[in-house]
PDB file of C-alpha atoms in Angstrom:
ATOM      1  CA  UNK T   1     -87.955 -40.787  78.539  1.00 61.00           C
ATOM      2  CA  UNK T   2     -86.598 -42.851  75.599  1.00 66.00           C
ATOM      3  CA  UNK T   3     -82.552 -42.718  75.312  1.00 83.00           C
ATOM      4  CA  UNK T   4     -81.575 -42.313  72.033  1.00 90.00           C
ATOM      5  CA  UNK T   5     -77.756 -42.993  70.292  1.00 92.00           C
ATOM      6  CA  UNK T   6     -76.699 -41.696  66.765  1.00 95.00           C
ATOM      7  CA  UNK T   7     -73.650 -41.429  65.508  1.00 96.00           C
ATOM      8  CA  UNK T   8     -71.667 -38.106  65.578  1.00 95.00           C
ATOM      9  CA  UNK T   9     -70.796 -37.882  62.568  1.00 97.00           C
ATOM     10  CA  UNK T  10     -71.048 -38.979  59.188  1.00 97.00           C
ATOM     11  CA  UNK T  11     -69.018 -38.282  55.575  1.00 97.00           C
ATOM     12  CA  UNK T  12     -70.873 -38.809  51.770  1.00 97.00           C
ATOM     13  CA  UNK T  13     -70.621 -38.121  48.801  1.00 97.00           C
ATOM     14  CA  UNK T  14     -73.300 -36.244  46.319  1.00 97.00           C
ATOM     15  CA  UNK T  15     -75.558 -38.262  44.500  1.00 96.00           C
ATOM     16  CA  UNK T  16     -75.377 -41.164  47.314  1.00 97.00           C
ATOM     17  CA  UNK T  17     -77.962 -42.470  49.770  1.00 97.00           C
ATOM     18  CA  UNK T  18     -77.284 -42.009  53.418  1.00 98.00           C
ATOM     19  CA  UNK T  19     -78.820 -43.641  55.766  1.00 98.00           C
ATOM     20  CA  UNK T  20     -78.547 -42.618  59.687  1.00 97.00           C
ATOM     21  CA  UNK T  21     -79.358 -44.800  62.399  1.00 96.00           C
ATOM     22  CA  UNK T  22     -80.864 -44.166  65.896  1.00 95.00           C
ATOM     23  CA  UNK T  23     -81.117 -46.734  68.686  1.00 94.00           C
ATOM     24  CA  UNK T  24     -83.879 -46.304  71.374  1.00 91.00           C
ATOM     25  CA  UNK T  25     -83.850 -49.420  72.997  1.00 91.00           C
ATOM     26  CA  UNK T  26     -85.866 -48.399  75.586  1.00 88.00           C
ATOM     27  CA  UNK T  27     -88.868 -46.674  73.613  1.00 90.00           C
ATOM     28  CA  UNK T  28     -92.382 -46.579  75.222  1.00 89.00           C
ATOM     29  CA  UNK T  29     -95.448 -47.983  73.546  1.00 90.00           C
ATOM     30  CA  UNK T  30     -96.761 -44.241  73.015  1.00 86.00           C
ATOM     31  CA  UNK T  31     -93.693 -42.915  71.893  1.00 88.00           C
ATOM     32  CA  UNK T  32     -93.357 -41.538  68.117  1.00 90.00           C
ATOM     33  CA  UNK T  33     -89.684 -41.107  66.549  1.00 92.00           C
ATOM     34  CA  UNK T  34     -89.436 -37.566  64.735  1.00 93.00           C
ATOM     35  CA  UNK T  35     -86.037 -36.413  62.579  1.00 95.00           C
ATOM     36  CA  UNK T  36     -85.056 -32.980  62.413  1.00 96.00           C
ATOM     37  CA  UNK T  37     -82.421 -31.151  60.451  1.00 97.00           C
ATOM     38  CA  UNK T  38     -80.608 -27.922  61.210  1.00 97.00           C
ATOM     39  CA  UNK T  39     -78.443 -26.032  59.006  1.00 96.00           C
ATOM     40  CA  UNK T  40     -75.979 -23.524  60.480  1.00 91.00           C
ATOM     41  CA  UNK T  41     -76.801 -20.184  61.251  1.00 89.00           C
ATOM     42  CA  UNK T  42     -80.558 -21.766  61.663  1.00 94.00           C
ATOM     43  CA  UNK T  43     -83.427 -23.570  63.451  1.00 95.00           C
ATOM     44  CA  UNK T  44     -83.982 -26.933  63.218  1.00 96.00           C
ATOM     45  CA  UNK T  45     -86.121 -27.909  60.877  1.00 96.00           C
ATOM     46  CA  UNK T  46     -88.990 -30.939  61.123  1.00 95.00           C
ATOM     47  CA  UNK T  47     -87.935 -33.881  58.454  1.00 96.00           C
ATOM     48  CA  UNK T  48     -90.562 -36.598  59.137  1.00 96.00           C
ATOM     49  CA  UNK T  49     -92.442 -38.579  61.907  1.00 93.00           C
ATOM     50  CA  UNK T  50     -93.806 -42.201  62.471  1.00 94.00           C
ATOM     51  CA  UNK T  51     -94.644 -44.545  64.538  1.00 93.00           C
ATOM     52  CA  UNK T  52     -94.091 -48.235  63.208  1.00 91.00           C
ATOM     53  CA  UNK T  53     -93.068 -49.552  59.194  1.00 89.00           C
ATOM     54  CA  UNK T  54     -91.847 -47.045  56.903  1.00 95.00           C
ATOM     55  CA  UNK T  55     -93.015 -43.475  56.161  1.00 96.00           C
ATOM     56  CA  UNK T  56     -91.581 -41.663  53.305  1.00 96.00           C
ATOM     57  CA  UNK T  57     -92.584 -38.388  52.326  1.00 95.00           C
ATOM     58  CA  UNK T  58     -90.203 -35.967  49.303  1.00 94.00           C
ATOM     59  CA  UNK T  59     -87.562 -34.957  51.833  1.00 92.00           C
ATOM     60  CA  UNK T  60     -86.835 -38.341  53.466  1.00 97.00           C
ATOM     61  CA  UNK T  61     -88.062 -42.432  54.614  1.00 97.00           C
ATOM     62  CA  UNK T  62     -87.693 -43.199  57.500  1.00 98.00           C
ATOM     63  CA  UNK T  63     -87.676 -47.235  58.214  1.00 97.00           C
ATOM     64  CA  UNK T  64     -88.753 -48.781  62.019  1.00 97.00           C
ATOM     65  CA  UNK T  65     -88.475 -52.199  62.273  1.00 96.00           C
ATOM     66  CA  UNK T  66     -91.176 -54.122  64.462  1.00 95.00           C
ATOM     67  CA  UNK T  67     -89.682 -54.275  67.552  1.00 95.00           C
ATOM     68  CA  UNK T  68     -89.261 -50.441  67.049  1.00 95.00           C
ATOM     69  CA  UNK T  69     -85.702 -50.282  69.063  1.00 94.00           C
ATOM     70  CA  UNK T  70     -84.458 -48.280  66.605  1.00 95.00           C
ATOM     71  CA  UNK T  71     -85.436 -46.444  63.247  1.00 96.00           C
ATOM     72  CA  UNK T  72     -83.133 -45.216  59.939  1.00 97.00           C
ATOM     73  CA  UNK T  73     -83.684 -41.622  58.229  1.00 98.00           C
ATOM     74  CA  UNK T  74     -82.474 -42.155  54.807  1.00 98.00           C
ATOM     75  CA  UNK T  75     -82.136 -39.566  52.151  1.00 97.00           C
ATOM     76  CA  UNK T  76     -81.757 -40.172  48.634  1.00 94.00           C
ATOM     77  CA  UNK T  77     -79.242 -39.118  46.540  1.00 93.00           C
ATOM     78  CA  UNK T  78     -77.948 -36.280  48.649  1.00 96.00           C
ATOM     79  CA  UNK T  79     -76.261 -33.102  47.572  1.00 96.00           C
ATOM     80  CA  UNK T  80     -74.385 -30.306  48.962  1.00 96.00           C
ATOM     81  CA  UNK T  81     -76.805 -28.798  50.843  1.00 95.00           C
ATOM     82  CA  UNK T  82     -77.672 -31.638  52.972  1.00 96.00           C
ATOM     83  CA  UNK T  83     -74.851 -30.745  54.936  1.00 97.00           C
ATOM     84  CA  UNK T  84     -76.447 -30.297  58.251  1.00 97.00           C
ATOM     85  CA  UNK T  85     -77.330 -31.770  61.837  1.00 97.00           C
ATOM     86  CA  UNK T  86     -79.877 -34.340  61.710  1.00 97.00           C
ATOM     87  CA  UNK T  87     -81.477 -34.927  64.866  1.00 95.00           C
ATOM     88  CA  UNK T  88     -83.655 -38.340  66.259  1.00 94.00           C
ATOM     89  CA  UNK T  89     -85.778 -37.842  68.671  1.00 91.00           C
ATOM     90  CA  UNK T  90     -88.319 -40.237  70.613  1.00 89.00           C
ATOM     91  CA  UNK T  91     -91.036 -38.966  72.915  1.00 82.00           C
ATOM     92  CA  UNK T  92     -94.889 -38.998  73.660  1.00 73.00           C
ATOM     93  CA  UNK T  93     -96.886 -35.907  73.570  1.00 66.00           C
ATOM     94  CA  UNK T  94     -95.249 -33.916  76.429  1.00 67.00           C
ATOM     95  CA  UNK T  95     -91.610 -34.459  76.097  1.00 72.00           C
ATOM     96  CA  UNK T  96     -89.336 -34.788  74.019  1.00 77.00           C
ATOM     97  CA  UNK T  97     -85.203 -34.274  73.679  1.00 79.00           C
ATOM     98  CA  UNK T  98     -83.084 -33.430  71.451  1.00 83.00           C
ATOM     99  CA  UNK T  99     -79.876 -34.858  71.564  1.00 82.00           C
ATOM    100  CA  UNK T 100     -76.469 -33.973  70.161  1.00 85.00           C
ATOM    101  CA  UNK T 101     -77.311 -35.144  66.436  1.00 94.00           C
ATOM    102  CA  UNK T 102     -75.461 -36.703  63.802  1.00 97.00           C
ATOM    103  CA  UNK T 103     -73.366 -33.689  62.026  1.00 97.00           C
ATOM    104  CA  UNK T 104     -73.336 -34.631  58.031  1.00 98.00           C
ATOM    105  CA  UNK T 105     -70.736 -33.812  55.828  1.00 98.00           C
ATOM    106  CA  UNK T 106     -71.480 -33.938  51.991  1.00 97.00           C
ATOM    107  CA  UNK T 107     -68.506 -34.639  49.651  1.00 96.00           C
ATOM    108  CA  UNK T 108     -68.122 -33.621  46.107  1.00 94.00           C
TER     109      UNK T 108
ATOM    110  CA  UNK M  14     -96.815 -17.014  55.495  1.00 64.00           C
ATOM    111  CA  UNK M  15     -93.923 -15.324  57.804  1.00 82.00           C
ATOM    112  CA  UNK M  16     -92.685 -17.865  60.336  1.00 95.00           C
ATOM    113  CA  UNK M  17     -91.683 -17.542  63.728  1.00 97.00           C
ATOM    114  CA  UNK M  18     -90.199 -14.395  64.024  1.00 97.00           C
ATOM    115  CA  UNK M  19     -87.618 -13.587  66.496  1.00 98.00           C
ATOM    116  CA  UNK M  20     -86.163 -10.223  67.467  1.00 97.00           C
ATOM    117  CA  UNK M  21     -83.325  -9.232  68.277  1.00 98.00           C
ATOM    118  CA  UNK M  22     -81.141 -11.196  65.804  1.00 97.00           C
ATOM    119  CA  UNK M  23     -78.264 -10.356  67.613  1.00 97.00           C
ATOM    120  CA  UNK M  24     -77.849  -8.406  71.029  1.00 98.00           C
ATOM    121  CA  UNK M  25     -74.189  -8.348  72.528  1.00 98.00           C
ATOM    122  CA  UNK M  26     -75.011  -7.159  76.313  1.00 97.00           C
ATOM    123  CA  UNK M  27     -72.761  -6.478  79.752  1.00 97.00           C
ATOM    124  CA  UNK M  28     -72.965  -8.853  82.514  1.00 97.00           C
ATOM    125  CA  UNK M  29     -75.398  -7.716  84.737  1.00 97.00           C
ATOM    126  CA  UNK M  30     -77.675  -5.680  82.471  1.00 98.00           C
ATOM    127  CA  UNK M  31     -81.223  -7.160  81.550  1.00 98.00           C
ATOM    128  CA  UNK M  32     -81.920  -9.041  78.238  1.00 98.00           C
ATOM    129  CA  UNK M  33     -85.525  -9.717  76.520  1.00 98.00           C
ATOM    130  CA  UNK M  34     -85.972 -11.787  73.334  1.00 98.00           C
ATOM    131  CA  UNK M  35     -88.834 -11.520  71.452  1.00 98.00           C
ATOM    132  CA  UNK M  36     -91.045 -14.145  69.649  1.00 98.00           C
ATOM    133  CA  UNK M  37     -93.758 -13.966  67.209  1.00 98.00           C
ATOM    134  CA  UNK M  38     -95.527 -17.437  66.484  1.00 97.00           C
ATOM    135  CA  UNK M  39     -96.837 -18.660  63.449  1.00 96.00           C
ATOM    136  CA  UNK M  40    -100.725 -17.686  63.753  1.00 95.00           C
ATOM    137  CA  UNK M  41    -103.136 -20.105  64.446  1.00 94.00           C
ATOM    138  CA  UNK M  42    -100.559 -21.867  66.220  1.00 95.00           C
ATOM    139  CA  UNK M  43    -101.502 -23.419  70.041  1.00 92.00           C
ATOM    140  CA  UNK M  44     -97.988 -23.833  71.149  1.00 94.00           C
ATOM    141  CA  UNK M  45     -94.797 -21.791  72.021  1.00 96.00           C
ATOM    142  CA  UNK M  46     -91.321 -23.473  73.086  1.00 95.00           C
ATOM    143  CA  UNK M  47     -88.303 -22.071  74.144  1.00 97.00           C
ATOM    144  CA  UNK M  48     -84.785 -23.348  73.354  1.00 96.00           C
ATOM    145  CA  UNK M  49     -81.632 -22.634  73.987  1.00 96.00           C
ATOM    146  CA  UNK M  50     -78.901 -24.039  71.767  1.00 95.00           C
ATOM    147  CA  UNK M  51     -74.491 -24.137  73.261  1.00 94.00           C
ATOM    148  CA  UNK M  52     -71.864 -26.226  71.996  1.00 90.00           C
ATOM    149  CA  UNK M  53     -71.468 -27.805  75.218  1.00 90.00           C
ATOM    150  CA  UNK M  54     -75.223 -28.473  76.047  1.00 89.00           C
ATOM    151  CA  UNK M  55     -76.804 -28.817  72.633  1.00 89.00           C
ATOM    152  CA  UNK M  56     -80.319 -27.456  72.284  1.00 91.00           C
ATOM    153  CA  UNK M  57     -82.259 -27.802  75.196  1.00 91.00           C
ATOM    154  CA  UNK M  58     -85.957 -26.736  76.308  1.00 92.00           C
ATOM    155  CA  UNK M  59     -86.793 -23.610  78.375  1.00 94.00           C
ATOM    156  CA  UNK M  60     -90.342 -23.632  78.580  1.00 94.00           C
ATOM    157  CA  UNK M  61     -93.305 -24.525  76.518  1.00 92.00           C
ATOM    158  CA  UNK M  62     -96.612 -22.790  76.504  1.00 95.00           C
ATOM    159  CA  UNK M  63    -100.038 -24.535  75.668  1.00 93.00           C
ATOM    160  CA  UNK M  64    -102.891 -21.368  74.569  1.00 93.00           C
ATOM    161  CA  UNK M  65    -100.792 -18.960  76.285  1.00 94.00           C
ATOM    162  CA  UNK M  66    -100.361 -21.301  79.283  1.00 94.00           C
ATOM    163  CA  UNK M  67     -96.699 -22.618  80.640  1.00 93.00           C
ATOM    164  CA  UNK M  68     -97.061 -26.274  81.103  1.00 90.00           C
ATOM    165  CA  UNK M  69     -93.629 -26.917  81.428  1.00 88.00           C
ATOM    166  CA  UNK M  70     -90.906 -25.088  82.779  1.00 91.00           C
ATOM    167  CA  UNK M  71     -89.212 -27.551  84.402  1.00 89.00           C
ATOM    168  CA  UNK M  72     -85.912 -26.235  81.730  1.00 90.00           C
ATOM    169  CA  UNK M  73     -85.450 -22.952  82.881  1.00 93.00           C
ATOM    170  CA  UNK M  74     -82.203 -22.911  84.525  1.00 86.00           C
ATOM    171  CA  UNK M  75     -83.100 -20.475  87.375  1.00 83.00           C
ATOM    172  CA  UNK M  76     -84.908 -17.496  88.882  1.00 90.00           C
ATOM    173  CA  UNK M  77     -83.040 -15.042  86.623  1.00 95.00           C
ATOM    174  CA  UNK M  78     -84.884 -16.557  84.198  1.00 97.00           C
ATOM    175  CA  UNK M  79     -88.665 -15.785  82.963  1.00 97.00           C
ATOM    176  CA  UNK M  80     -90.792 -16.045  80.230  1.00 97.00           C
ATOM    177  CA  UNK M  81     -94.242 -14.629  79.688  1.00 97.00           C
ATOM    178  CA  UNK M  82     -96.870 -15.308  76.848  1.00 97.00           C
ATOM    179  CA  UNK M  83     -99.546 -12.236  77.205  1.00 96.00           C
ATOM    180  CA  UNK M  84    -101.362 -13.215  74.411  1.00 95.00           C
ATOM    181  CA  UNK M  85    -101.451 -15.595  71.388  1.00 94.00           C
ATOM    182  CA  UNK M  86     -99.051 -13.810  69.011  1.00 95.00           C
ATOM    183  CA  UNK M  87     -96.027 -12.705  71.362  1.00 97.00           C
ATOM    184  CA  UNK M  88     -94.322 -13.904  73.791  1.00 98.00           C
ATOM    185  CA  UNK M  89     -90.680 -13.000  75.648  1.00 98.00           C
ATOM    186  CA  UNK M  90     -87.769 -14.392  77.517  1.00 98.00           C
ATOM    187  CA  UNK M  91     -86.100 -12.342  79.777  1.00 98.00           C
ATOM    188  CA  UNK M  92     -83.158 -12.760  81.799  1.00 97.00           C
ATOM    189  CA  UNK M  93     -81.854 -10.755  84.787  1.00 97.00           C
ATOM    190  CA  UNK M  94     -79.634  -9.995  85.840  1.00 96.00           C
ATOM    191  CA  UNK M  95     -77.687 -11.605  82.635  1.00 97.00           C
ATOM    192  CA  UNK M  96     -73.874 -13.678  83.266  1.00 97.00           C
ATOM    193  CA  UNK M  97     -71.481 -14.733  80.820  1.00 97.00           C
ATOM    194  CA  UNK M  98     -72.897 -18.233  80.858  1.00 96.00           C
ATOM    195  CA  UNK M  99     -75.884 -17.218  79.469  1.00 97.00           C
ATOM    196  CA  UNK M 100     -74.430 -16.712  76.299  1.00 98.00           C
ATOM    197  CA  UNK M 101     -75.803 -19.079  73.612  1.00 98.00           C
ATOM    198  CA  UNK M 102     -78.285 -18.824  70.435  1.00 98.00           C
ATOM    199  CA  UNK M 103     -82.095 -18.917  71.740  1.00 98.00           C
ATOM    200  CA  UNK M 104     -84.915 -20.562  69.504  1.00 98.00           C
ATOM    201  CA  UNK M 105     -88.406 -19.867  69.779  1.00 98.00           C
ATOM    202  CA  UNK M 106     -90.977 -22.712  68.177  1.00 96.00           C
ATOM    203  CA  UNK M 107     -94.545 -23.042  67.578  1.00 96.00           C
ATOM    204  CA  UNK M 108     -96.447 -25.748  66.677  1.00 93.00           C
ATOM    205  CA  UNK M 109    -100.545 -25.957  65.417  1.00 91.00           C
ATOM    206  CA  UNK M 110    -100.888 -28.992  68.413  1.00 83.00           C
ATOM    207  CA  UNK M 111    -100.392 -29.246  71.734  1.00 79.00           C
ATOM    208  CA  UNK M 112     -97.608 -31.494  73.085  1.00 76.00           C
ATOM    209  CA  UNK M 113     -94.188 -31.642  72.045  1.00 76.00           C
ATOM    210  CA  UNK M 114     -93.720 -34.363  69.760  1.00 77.00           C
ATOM    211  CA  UNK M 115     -95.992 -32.439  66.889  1.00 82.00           C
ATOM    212  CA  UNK M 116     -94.042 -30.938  64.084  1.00 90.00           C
ATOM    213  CA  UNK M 117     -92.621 -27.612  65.590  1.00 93.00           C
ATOM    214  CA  UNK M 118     -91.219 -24.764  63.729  1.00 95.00           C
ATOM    215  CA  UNK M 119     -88.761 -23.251  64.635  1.00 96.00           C
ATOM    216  CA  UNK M 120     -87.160 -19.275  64.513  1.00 97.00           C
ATOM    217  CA  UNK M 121     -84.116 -17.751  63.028  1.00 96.00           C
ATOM    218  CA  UNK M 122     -82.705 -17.508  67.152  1.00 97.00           C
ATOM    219  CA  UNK M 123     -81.354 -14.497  68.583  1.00 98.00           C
ATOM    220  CA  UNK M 124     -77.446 -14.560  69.475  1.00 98.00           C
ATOM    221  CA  UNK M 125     -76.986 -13.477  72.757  1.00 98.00           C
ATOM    222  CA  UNK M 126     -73.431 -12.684  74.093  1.00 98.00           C
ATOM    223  CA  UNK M 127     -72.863 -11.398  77.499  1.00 98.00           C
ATOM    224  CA  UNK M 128     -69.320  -9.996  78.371  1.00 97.00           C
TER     225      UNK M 128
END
């Protein structure tokens, strides 16, 4: 099962892109890399998904470069309530683990 | 659409007493996991369920621990007899796919505290 390292924690300001980084350097051919958020007092909540290249959906992109060792969740122009843990996780269809997350902090 | 539902929210309990959470999944949904979420552990997996089917319980921290899935739209976690340790939020997820790496969603958790 893939390893994966984020950074504990992170500081922005509103209106700012933030991009988080994960490092799987030991990712499997079959494994996908999936980014969840979860705001206190709640579940975690799915953010996006992929594989290889970029996906970008209206939450969030998320950017893998080829040798797919590790991938960036960025989110544009943050506010407030982005405040949350954002988790990375790497796994093939039966596993998968979450770790301890990056904890965001928003700034006004 | 509801959600996952949990129930109870909350549930404050003496050590040694039994303790059964509650989950409703989303319907049409194939999959049911388990969590449990500490500040010293983060969230980890219990168990996950395939069609009503545990496929993995390799999580569950020991025999006072047990979960059943009786049918497609409920399943529970119970533990007993409950300790102190035990105390933590617990999540239940469902996802429309089988396999854990599908988008899961996830409950509101129950807070269990056992004195």
């Amino acid at each position: 099962l893939a390893k994966t390292t984020q950074p504990i924690s992170m500081d922005s300001y509103e209106g700012q892109e933030v991009n988080i980084t994960c490092s799987h350097n030991n990712i499997a051919t079959n494994d996908y890399i999936t980014w969840y958020q979860q705001f206190p007092s709640q579940g975690p909540r799915f953010i996006i998904q992929g594989y290889k290249t970029k996906v970008t959906n209206e939450v969030a992109s998320l950017f893998i470069p080829a040798d797919r060792k590790s991938s960036t969740l960025s989110l544009p122009r943050v506010s407030l309530s982005d405040t949350a843990v954002y988790y990375c996780l790497v796994g093939e269809r039966d596993k998968i683990i979450f770790g301890k997350g990056t904890r965001l902090h928003i700034l006004p | 659409d509801a959600g996952v539902i949990q129930s109870p929210r909350h549930e404050v309990t003496e050590m040694g007493q039994e303790v059964t959470l509650r989950c409703k999944p989303i319907s049409g949904h194939n999959s049911l996991f388990w969590y449990r979420q500490t500040m010293m552990r983060g969230l980890e997996l219990l168990i996950y369920f395939n069609n009503n089917v545990p496929i993995d319980d390799s999580g569950m921290p020991e025999d006072r621990f047990s979960a059943k899935m009786p049918n497609a739209s409920f399943s529970t976690l119970k533990i007993q007899p409950s300790e102190p340790r035990d105390s933590a939020v617990y999540f239940c997820a469902s996802s429309l796919a089988p396999g854990q790496s599908y988008e899961q969603y996830f409950g509101p958790g129950t807070r269990l505290t056992v004195t």
